[in-house]
Amino acid sequence: MPSWRGSLDAPVPEGGLGYVDAPWGRVCLAEVEGEVHAFDDPCPHAACSLYEEGVLSGRTLECTCHGGAYDVVTGEPVADPAEEPLEKHAVQLVDGGVVLTTDRVTGTASGS
Amino acid sequence: MDGAQDLCPAGYVPIDPASVPFVANFAHITRYDECLEVLLADAAFETGTFEDYSEPLCGGALVFANGDFHRPRRKQLNPLFSRAALERYDELLSPAIERSLDELRALADEDGVVHTDLMRFVRLVLVRVGAQIIGLDFMDNAERGNALLDYVDRWNQGVTVKWSTRDPEQVVAEAMEYKTVFDAEFFQPSVARRRELIARFEAGEIEREELPNDFIMLSLMPDSTFEWDEELRIRDTIIILNGGLGTSAAAVAGAIEEYSRWEGRDPSREGDDDYIRSIVNETIRLHAPVPYLPRRATRDVTLKSGREIKAGEMLVVLLQFANQDPEVFGPTAALFDPDRAQSLPRGIAPWGIAFGAGPHQCFGKPLVTTAMSTTTREGATLRAIVRILKALLAAGVERDLEQETKLAASTRPTFTLFPVVLHLDLDRVYA
């Protein structure tokens, strides 16, 4: 699977959210118990920004736009009106940046 | 009205906003990315009725509210479209379709042929589901369904008065009369019954699970995170009922129109749920039933494209243009192609942004679109429009070419009459 490397646009605090702008759009990053999880930023329900609208409590991310919630570890929706899962990507933190391994990557393998 | 047949020419051409008086002088947002950006930034671009006529009918209602007057209210109503609630509505649909077809069978000739108005047929099916969502009781006879539909039709003209070509004061006055009658005949009896149920719940006589899951009940619950007053409760009711019926009927009419002309039409697949779903999705992309979404900028904004919007500037998000943006939907974006969804960029819905996006995304979208099971990606249910279209195709629906369609007295073209012919077998179950 191809990978893409980029600098963090907003760092990921412990138990919080950060993001990186990837070529296919913003990717939200969530830290849960020492592990970072990456997923496309638009909420699958109504496209609101999960970085801007999301509230992370443990592994549950609530999108305050409509109150839908997701388990960021599995990506599955856990509260209505969310129905579709998060679009997750494998992620590694490296020197102030991230490497995303995902089939969203097309063309060049290295980002900003 | 002549010209209605041109509403859906092959290669759909959206109405030029410069010819629509209400928005002619607004900034026209037509690019997909700009439309999406504006809809998502609800703090920078507020919604509203933006005219005074309809205020007593629907001012402050959910779709016209902003910020703290909107979000807690909408969240409070999430249970209306929970998975369990959607399953309940699904269960209501087939009997509602069959019941409406039964009423038509009584009018059919000896060969089972019946002429009817598609717009009224679809709205009549859905008004029964709408009544359930609101929590209107005593809907068990045809007269009540017909009466409620008449009210909704009249409200529709009032709610959309900014697009009307009639005298706006007259339009809203008529709608207000129906609001008063509805309040006495339908609304207050249902509110009173729910107040009694809440009193019994608070007295420990019944469990919370025994309370109905409907709008009136949710809006009355003492632990609600948003406080409705009596007036706002009925205005939201008007908006919720109004929002679903006309737009759904328009989508079914558009689907029949587009499908009948589509060269790829394959009648042998009309029993295939995915096939019908793709027809509905592509129709909604092309014919976004609510094509114009007006907004007012609350501050200076520079969109990611570099376009500048000044504080106080009025703009209109043009969904039909966005949904034909060749940057997203390719060079054939204006053409009806149900197979298009297979080649769309990831993250782009088959219906584009026909339901809007962000905080004000269409409240009833889950009744139309279908979510797969998140774990198996299977088990999709047939939601309202797909189910209705499938039943109609099974009944051999076709445009009644002996009668003309009619359009609403509006600068936002919608059918008010869409004559069709059905071929009904006496013993067949269609839905």
XYZ file of C-alpha atoms in Angstrom:
543
model
C 0.000 0.000 0.000
C 1.391 3.464 -0.852
C 2.277 5.954 1.845
C 2.409 9.720 2.161
C 4.554 11.754 4.535
C 3.638 15.217 5.731
C 4.245 17.746 8.496
C 1.673 18.113 11.226
C -0.475 21.199 10.742
C -1.799 20.878 14.281
C 0.080 18.696 16.780
C -1.746 15.885 18.551
C -1.997 16.466 22.310
C -2.374 13.575 24.706
C -6.008 12.502 24.615
C -6.781 15.136 21.985
C -6.994 15.903 18.281
C -4.574 17.207 15.664
C -4.535 17.228 11.895
C -2.475 17.124 8.770
C -3.491 18.431 5.375
C -2.952 15.572 2.927
C -3.267 15.839 -0.868
C -6.766 14.290 -0.767
C -7.949 16.526 2.093
C -7.524 17.050 5.805
C -6.768 13.997 7.935
C -7.735 14.167 11.609
C -5.485 12.547 14.209
C -6.658 11.346 17.620
C -4.482 10.221 20.523
C -5.904 7.420 22.685
C -3.819 5.791 25.408
C -0.509 6.446 23.685
C -1.662 5.462 20.212
C -2.498 7.831 17.374
C -5.380 7.073 15.035
C -5.841 8.773 11.663
C -9.036 9.227 9.660
C -10.423 11.577 7.037
C -11.572 14.795 8.680
C -15.035 15.265 7.116
C -17.614 13.574 9.330
C -19.225 10.786 7.272
C -22.643 12.048 8.375
C -22.718 15.633 7.108
C -19.108 16.492 6.250
C -18.541 18.752 9.279
C -14.860 18.960 10.287
C -14.175 16.400 13.011
C -11.060 18.324 14.047
C -13.028 21.524 14.544
C -16.324 20.075 15.743
C -15.119 16.905 17.460
C -14.873 16.285 21.198
C -12.708 13.302 22.126
C -13.528 11.441 25.351
C -11.345 8.381 25.672
C -11.817 6.541 22.393
C -15.183 8.144 21.582
C -15.231 11.125 19.267
C -18.459 13.102 19.252
C -19.108 15.396 16.309
C -20.858 18.322 17.950
C -22.342 19.356 14.621
C -25.207 16.859 15.052
C -24.161 14.708 17.993
C -23.059 11.635 16.039
C -20.149 9.739 17.592
C -17.462 7.284 16.515
C -15.059 4.879 18.157
C -11.765 6.207 16.793
C -10.013 2.895 17.441
C -12.358 0.811 15.288
C -13.791 3.674 13.239
C -17.331 2.417 13.840
C -20.224 4.790 14.536
C -21.490 4.516 18.110
C -24.222 7.164 18.313
C -26.921 8.438 15.963
C -27.112 10.107 13.577
C -23.734 8.687 12.511
C -24.300 5.668 10.275
C -21.173 5.214 8.204
C -17.739 4.412 9.714
C -14.733 6.724 9.721
C -12.340 6.391 6.778
C -9.264 5.259 8.721
C -5.614 5.234 7.655
C -2.572 3.509 9.129
C -0.384 6.198 10.733
C 3.081 6.581 12.170
C 4.428 9.698 13.924
C 7.935 10.610 12.717
C 9.982 13.712 13.601
C 7.158 16.231 13.866
C 5.320 14.680 10.959
C 3.263 11.668 10.036
C 3.423 8.848 7.545
C 0.025 7.734 6.365
C -0.218 4.373 4.670
C -3.402 4.359 2.675
C -4.900 3.679 -0.716
C -5.974 7.331 -0.786
C -2.443 8.139 -1.914
C -2.004 8.614 -5.636
C 0.990 9.996 -7.513
C 3.933 11.142 -5.423
C 4.631 9.409 -2.153
C 5.894 12.446 -0.250
C 3.983 15.498 0.887
C 4.881 18.805 2.492
C -48.665 25.292 -17.575
C -46.908 24.969 -20.899
C -43.237 24.321 -20.777
C -43.386 21.907 -17.903
C -42.221 19.179 -20.240
C -38.986 21.091 -20.607
C -38.233 20.879 -16.908
C -36.060 17.835 -17.384
C -34.564 17.928 -20.863
C -31.885 15.358 -21.606
C -28.849 17.090 -20.203
C -30.373 18.954 -17.307
C -29.892 22.722 -17.315
C -30.396 24.403 -13.945
C -32.398 27.614 -13.821
C -30.215 30.702 -14.201
C -30.256 32.413 -10.777
C -30.072 35.805 -12.497
C -33.651 35.160 -13.632
C -34.893 34.469 -10.094
C -35.801 37.831 -8.549
C -35.178 36.888 -4.918
C -31.567 35.888 -5.506
C -30.742 37.710 -8.728
C -28.526 40.199 -6.897
C -27.013 37.752 -4.426
C -23.510 36.366 -4.902
C -23.988 33.106 -6.798
C -21.991 30.192 -5.428
C -21.847 27.459 -8.049
C -18.572 25.569 -7.620
C -18.821 22.350 -5.641
C -15.890 23.201 -3.357
C -17.161 26.721 -2.648
C -20.702 25.523 -1.975
C -19.421 22.917 0.451
C -17.186 25.423 2.218
C -20.020 27.899 2.692
C -22.436 25.252 3.982
C -19.919 23.913 6.488
C -18.999 27.338 7.890
C -22.313 28.013 9.574
C -20.839 30.594 11.947
C -19.676 32.696 9.011
C -22.727 32.148 6.812
C -26.047 32.260 8.618
C -29.346 30.973 7.352
C -32.765 32.592 7.724
C -36.030 33.283 5.949
C -34.542 36.591 4.693
C -38.030 37.984 4.136
C -40.719 39.082 6.587
C -43.822 37.526 5.045
C -43.320 33.961 6.266
C -42.071 34.858 9.759
C -45.389 34.082 11.541
C -45.573 30.766 9.724
C -42.049 29.449 10.077
C -39.683 32.139 11.409
C -37.120 30.645 13.796
C -37.966 27.097 12.724
C -35.178 24.572 12.569
C -34.022 25.213 9.005
C -33.956 28.974 9.520
C -32.222 28.982 12.934
C -28.557 29.491 13.731
C -26.004 28.624 16.408
C -27.376 27.947 19.889
C -30.912 28.336 18.639
C -30.289 25.522 16.160
C -27.729 22.942 17.259
C -29.138 21.841 20.642
C -32.575 21.636 19.092
C -31.446 19.469 16.236
C -29.486 17.201 18.549
C -32.515 16.790 20.762
C -34.303 15.412 17.701
C -31.648 12.819 16.780
C -33.821 9.941 18.069
C -36.287 10.700 15.269
C -33.803 9.235 12.825
C -32.154 6.594 14.979
C -31.687 3.185 13.410
C -34.676 1.829 15.334
C -36.844 4.751 14.240
C -35.828 4.308 10.607
C -36.745 0.640 10.776
C -40.143 1.623 12.132
C -40.681 4.055 9.248
C -39.526 1.368 6.791
C -42.209 -0.915 8.202
C -44.834 1.763 7.687
C -43.930 2.390 4.082
C -45.022 -0.802 2.363
C -48.527 -0.764 3.911
C -48.790 2.942 3.108
C -47.883 2.311 -0.541
C -50.251 -0.636 -0.821
C -53.035 1.324 0.826
C -52.630 4.160 -1.656
C -52.516 1.691 -4.562
C -55.669 0.033 -3.230
C -57.429 3.367 -3.338
C -56.388 3.674 -6.989
C -57.499 0.121 -7.834
C -61.023 1.191 -7.042
C -60.737 3.749 -9.831
C -59.056 1.492 -12.407
C -60.756 0.306 -15.590
C -61.364 -3.379 -16.301
C -57.782 -3.790 -17.525
C -56.402 -2.341 -14.302
C -55.405 0.936 -15.946
C -55.706 4.013 -13.791
C -54.771 7.638 -14.382
C -53.551 9.594 -11.388
C -51.360 12.445 -10.192
C -47.978 11.169 -9.114
C -47.272 14.177 -6.902
C -50.343 13.576 -4.777
C -49.783 9.813 -4.724
C -46.257 10.137 -3.325
C -47.219 12.823 -0.838
C -50.172 10.782 0.352
C -47.930 7.783 0.991
C -45.409 9.888 2.871
C -47.824 12.008 4.861
C -48.617 8.916 6.908
C -44.937 8.482 7.721
C -44.645 12.204 8.392
C -47.530 12.045 10.834
C -45.720 9.268 12.684
C -42.504 11.315 12.868
C -44.364 14.304 14.273
C -46.580 12.235 16.552
C -49.995 13.072 15.123
C -52.574 10.635 16.417
C -55.782 9.344 14.938
C -54.438 9.081 11.372
C -56.250 5.831 10.712
C -58.601 6.918 7.953
C -58.144 8.293 4.454
C -59.951 11.553 5.198
C -57.417 12.516 7.875
C -54.538 11.772 5.506
C -56.118 13.833 2.750
C -56.854 16.720 5.104
C -53.316 16.782 6.464
C -51.932 16.706 2.953
C -54.050 19.727 2.014
C -52.626 21.648 4.974
C -49.070 20.694 4.080
C -49.582 21.762 0.468
C -50.833 25.159 1.586
C -47.989 25.589 4.074
C -45.541 24.735 1.353
C -46.597 27.783 -0.581
C -46.187 29.937 2.515
C -42.823 28.505 3.554
C -41.461 28.997 0.031
C -43.096 32.393 -0.473
C -39.791 34.022 -1.397
C -39.887 32.048 -4.660
C -43.606 32.563 -5.319
C -44.953 34.529 -8.262
C -48.225 35.142 -6.379
C -49.040 37.943 -3.941
C -46.878 37.028 -0.925
C -49.290 38.433 1.673
C -52.123 36.379 0.219
C -49.997 33.221 0.064
C -48.961 33.489 3.711
C -52.470 34.478 4.867
C -53.847 31.278 3.331
C -51.097 29.205 4.909
C -51.784 30.784 8.316
C -55.473 29.850 8.100
C -54.494 26.223 7.609
C -52.035 26.481 10.476
C -54.843 27.527 12.825
C -57.142 24.719 11.713
C -54.331 22.162 11.923
C -53.484 23.317 15.426
C -57.025 22.678 16.637
C -57.786 19.498 14.669
C -54.500 17.608 14.729
C -51.847 19.233 16.842
C -53.324 20.126 20.223
C -55.056 16.749 20.725
C -51.723 15.006 20.089
C -49.858 17.416 22.377
C -52.433 16.902 25.135
C -52.137 13.120 24.885
C -48.365 13.312 25.202
C -48.553 15.632 28.183
C -50.716 13.017 29.864
C -48.179 10.305 29.047
C -45.363 12.408 30.503
C -47.407 12.966 33.661
C -47.900 9.202 33.970
C -44.190 8.636 33.360
C -43.282 11.152 36.057
C -45.719 9.474 38.409
C -43.936 6.167 37.799
C -46.938 4.564 36.110
C -45.150 3.875 32.823
C -41.540 3.418 31.743
C -39.635 5.822 29.549
C -39.454 3.177 26.820
C -43.235 3.244 26.623
C -43.263 6.891 25.583
C -43.582 7.370 21.834
C -40.458 8.445 19.979
C -41.800 11.357 17.970
C -41.206 15.071 17.577
C -43.966 16.260 19.879
C -42.845 13.946 22.650
C -39.164 14.872 22.309
C -40.051 18.551 22.342
C -42.116 18.160 25.519
C -39.702 16.061 27.556
C -38.814 17.871 30.776
C -35.135 16.931 30.442
C -34.888 18.321 26.915
C -31.689 20.260 26.262
C -33.693 22.752 24.239
C -36.875 24.461 25.354
C -39.613 24.758 22.770
C -42.465 27.161 23.305
C -45.869 26.344 21.840
C -45.348 28.542 18.803
C -41.926 27.178 17.927
C -43.226 23.627 18.355
C -45.853 24.100 15.676
C -43.494 26.022 13.385
C -40.999 23.162 13.532
C -43.838 20.760 12.814
C -44.768 22.721 9.724
C -41.176 22.733 8.511
C -40.580 19.036 9.160
C -43.797 17.945 7.452
C -43.353 20.370 4.620
C -39.697 19.508 4.079
C -40.173 15.860 3.292
C -43.265 15.611 1.159
C -42.834 17.945 -1.785
C -39.145 17.244 -2.213
C -39.669 13.487 -2.186
C -42.511 13.702 -4.684
C -40.333 15.889 -6.913
C -37.544 13.313 -6.720
C -39.858 10.461 -7.742
C -41.251 12.517 -10.643
C -37.739 13.434 -11.742
C -36.657 9.798 -11.543
C -39.558 8.631 -13.715
C -38.864 11.400 -16.211
C -35.131 10.752 -16.428
C -35.430 6.982 -16.367
C -37.989 6.901 -19.171
C -35.526 8.716 -21.429
C -32.355 6.982 -20.347
C -30.788 4.932 -23.125
C -29.335 2.492 -20.611
C -32.784 1.656 -19.260
C -33.078 -2.060 -18.535
C -36.585 -3.135 -17.475
C -35.290 -6.578 -16.533
C -33.405 -4.959 -13.641
C -36.340 -3.049 -12.190
C -36.618 -5.561 -9.362
C -32.969 -4.984 -8.439
C -32.695 -2.736 -5.375
C -29.225 -1.449 -6.262
C -30.389 -0.540 -9.768
C -33.359 1.442 -8.448
C -31.164 3.063 -5.814
C -28.688 4.227 -8.453
C -31.534 5.790 -10.456
C -32.804 7.653 -7.395
C -29.344 8.829 -6.354
C -28.499 10.138 -9.821
C -31.880 11.861 -10.114
C -31.367 13.631 -6.812
C -27.874 14.711 -7.866
C -29.217 16.323 -11.036
C -32.474 17.645 -9.651
C -31.595 18.718 -6.092
C -35.190 19.343 -4.962
C -34.176 22.387 -2.903
C -31.908 24.033 -5.449
C -31.165 27.380 -3.782
C -29.871 27.853 -0.247
C -29.625 31.560 0.649
C -27.079 32.642 3.266
C -25.849 35.920 4.799
C -22.171 36.429 5.624
C -21.691 37.382 9.270
C -18.085 38.488 8.692
C -15.533 39.005 5.948
C -14.491 35.626 4.578
C -11.976 34.562 1.960
C -12.859 31.134 0.626
C -10.090 28.621 -0.033
C -10.518 29.335 -3.751
C -9.535 32.969 -3.058
C -13.058 34.312 -3.563
C -13.831 37.115 -1.139
C -17.159 37.548 0.621
C -17.864 40.706 2.606
C -19.675 40.829 5.964
C -23.393 41.327 5.375
C -23.219 40.116 1.785
C -26.101 37.917 0.673
C -25.239 34.793 -1.214
C -27.027 31.782 -2.575
C -25.595 28.291 -2.681
C -26.722 26.763 -5.962
C -26.814 23.045 -5.397
C -27.794 22.037 -8.914
C -24.786 23.887 -10.320
C -22.467 22.399 -7.697
C -23.775 18.944 -8.512
C -22.859 19.493 -12.165
C -19.380 20.784 -11.442
C -17.218 19.031 -14.058
C -14.224 19.236 -11.692
C -16.016 16.704 -9.501
C -18.504 14.899 -11.729
C -16.583 14.954 -15.008
C -17.389 16.283 -18.485
C -20.746 14.472 -18.618
C -21.892 15.982 -15.313
C -25.104 17.368 -16.842
C -26.218 13.987 -18.123
C -28.286 11.366 -16.334
C -26.049 8.381 -15.770
C -26.942 6.095 -12.870
C -23.654 4.244 -13.348
C -21.739 7.429 -12.556
C -21.461 6.571 -8.859
C -19.015 3.790 -9.654
C -16.440 6.271 -10.930
C -16.904 9.192 -8.518
C -13.915 10.389 -6.508
C -13.802 8.922 -3.018
C -15.652 11.005 -0.480
C -18.161 12.287 -3.051
C -21.681 10.997 -2.452
C -23.684 9.728 -5.451
C -26.187 12.527 -4.765
C -23.415 15.138 -4.473
C -24.505 17.792 -1.995
C -28.180 17.694 -2.942
C -29.037 17.409 0.766
C -26.763 20.287 1.686
C -23.949 19.654 4.155
C -22.854 20.660 7.617
C -25.118 21.700 10.471
C -28.111 22.356 8.215
C -27.831 19.224 6.135
C -31.331 17.975 5.268
C -32.872 16.632 8.450
C -34.733 13.846 6.654
C -31.808 12.638 4.544
C -31.686 9.254 6.303
C -35.193 8.591 5.043
C -33.902 8.817 1.498
C -30.325 7.597 1.436
C -29.337 4.160 2.542
C -26.584 3.328 4.947
C -25.074 -0.086 4.675
C -24.482 -2.127 7.767
C -21.206 -0.720 9.024
C -19.709 -4.092 9.758
C -20.874 -6.232 6.861
C -21.493 -3.489 4.287
C -24.679 -5.375 3.504
C -28.266 -5.386 4.555
C -29.174 -2.013 3.183
C -32.801 -1.212 3.708
C -34.963 0.285 1.017
C -35.729 3.788 2.083
C -38.705 5.840 1.087
C -38.057 7.114 -2.407
C -36.383 3.921 -3.589
C -39.238 1.831 -2.220
C -41.897 4.028 -3.817
C -40.154 4.135 -7.191
C -39.681 0.379 -7.190
C -43.379 -0.176 -6.487
C -44.397 2.275 -9.192
C -42.135 0.670 -11.790
C -43.589 -2.708 -10.848
C -47.000 -1.161 -11.523
C -45.824 -0.124 -14.988
C -45.817 3.587 -14.256
C -45.508 5.877 -17.271
C -46.120 9.550 -17.945
C -49.708 10.194 -19.001
C -48.985 11.955 -22.266
C -52.635 12.853 -22.766
C -52.478 15.256 -19.851
C -50.055 18.093 -19.226
C -47.901 18.488 -16.182
C -48.321 21.655 -14.136
C -45.702 23.719 -12.382
C -46.094 25.677 -9.157
C -46.559 29.451 -9.358
C -42.940 29.835 -8.398
C -39.590 30.950 -9.708
C -38.318 27.673 -8.270
C -39.847 25.209 -10.715
C -41.555 22.242 -9.106
C -44.346 20.065 -10.398
C -47.728 20.442 -8.764
C -49.308 17.957 -11.161
C -47.515 15.056 -12.782
C -50.085 12.824 -14.507
C -49.139 9.167 -14.776
C -50.752 5.926 -15.876
C -50.481 2.814 -13.734
C -51.303 -0.738 -14.735
C -52.520 -2.469 -11.624
C -53.163 -6.175 -11.199
C -55.942 -6.795 -8.754
C -54.130 -9.438 -6.788
C -50.548 -8.276 -6.938
C -48.621 -6.853 -3.987
C -46.301 -4.102 -5.202
C -44.429 -2.883 -2.156
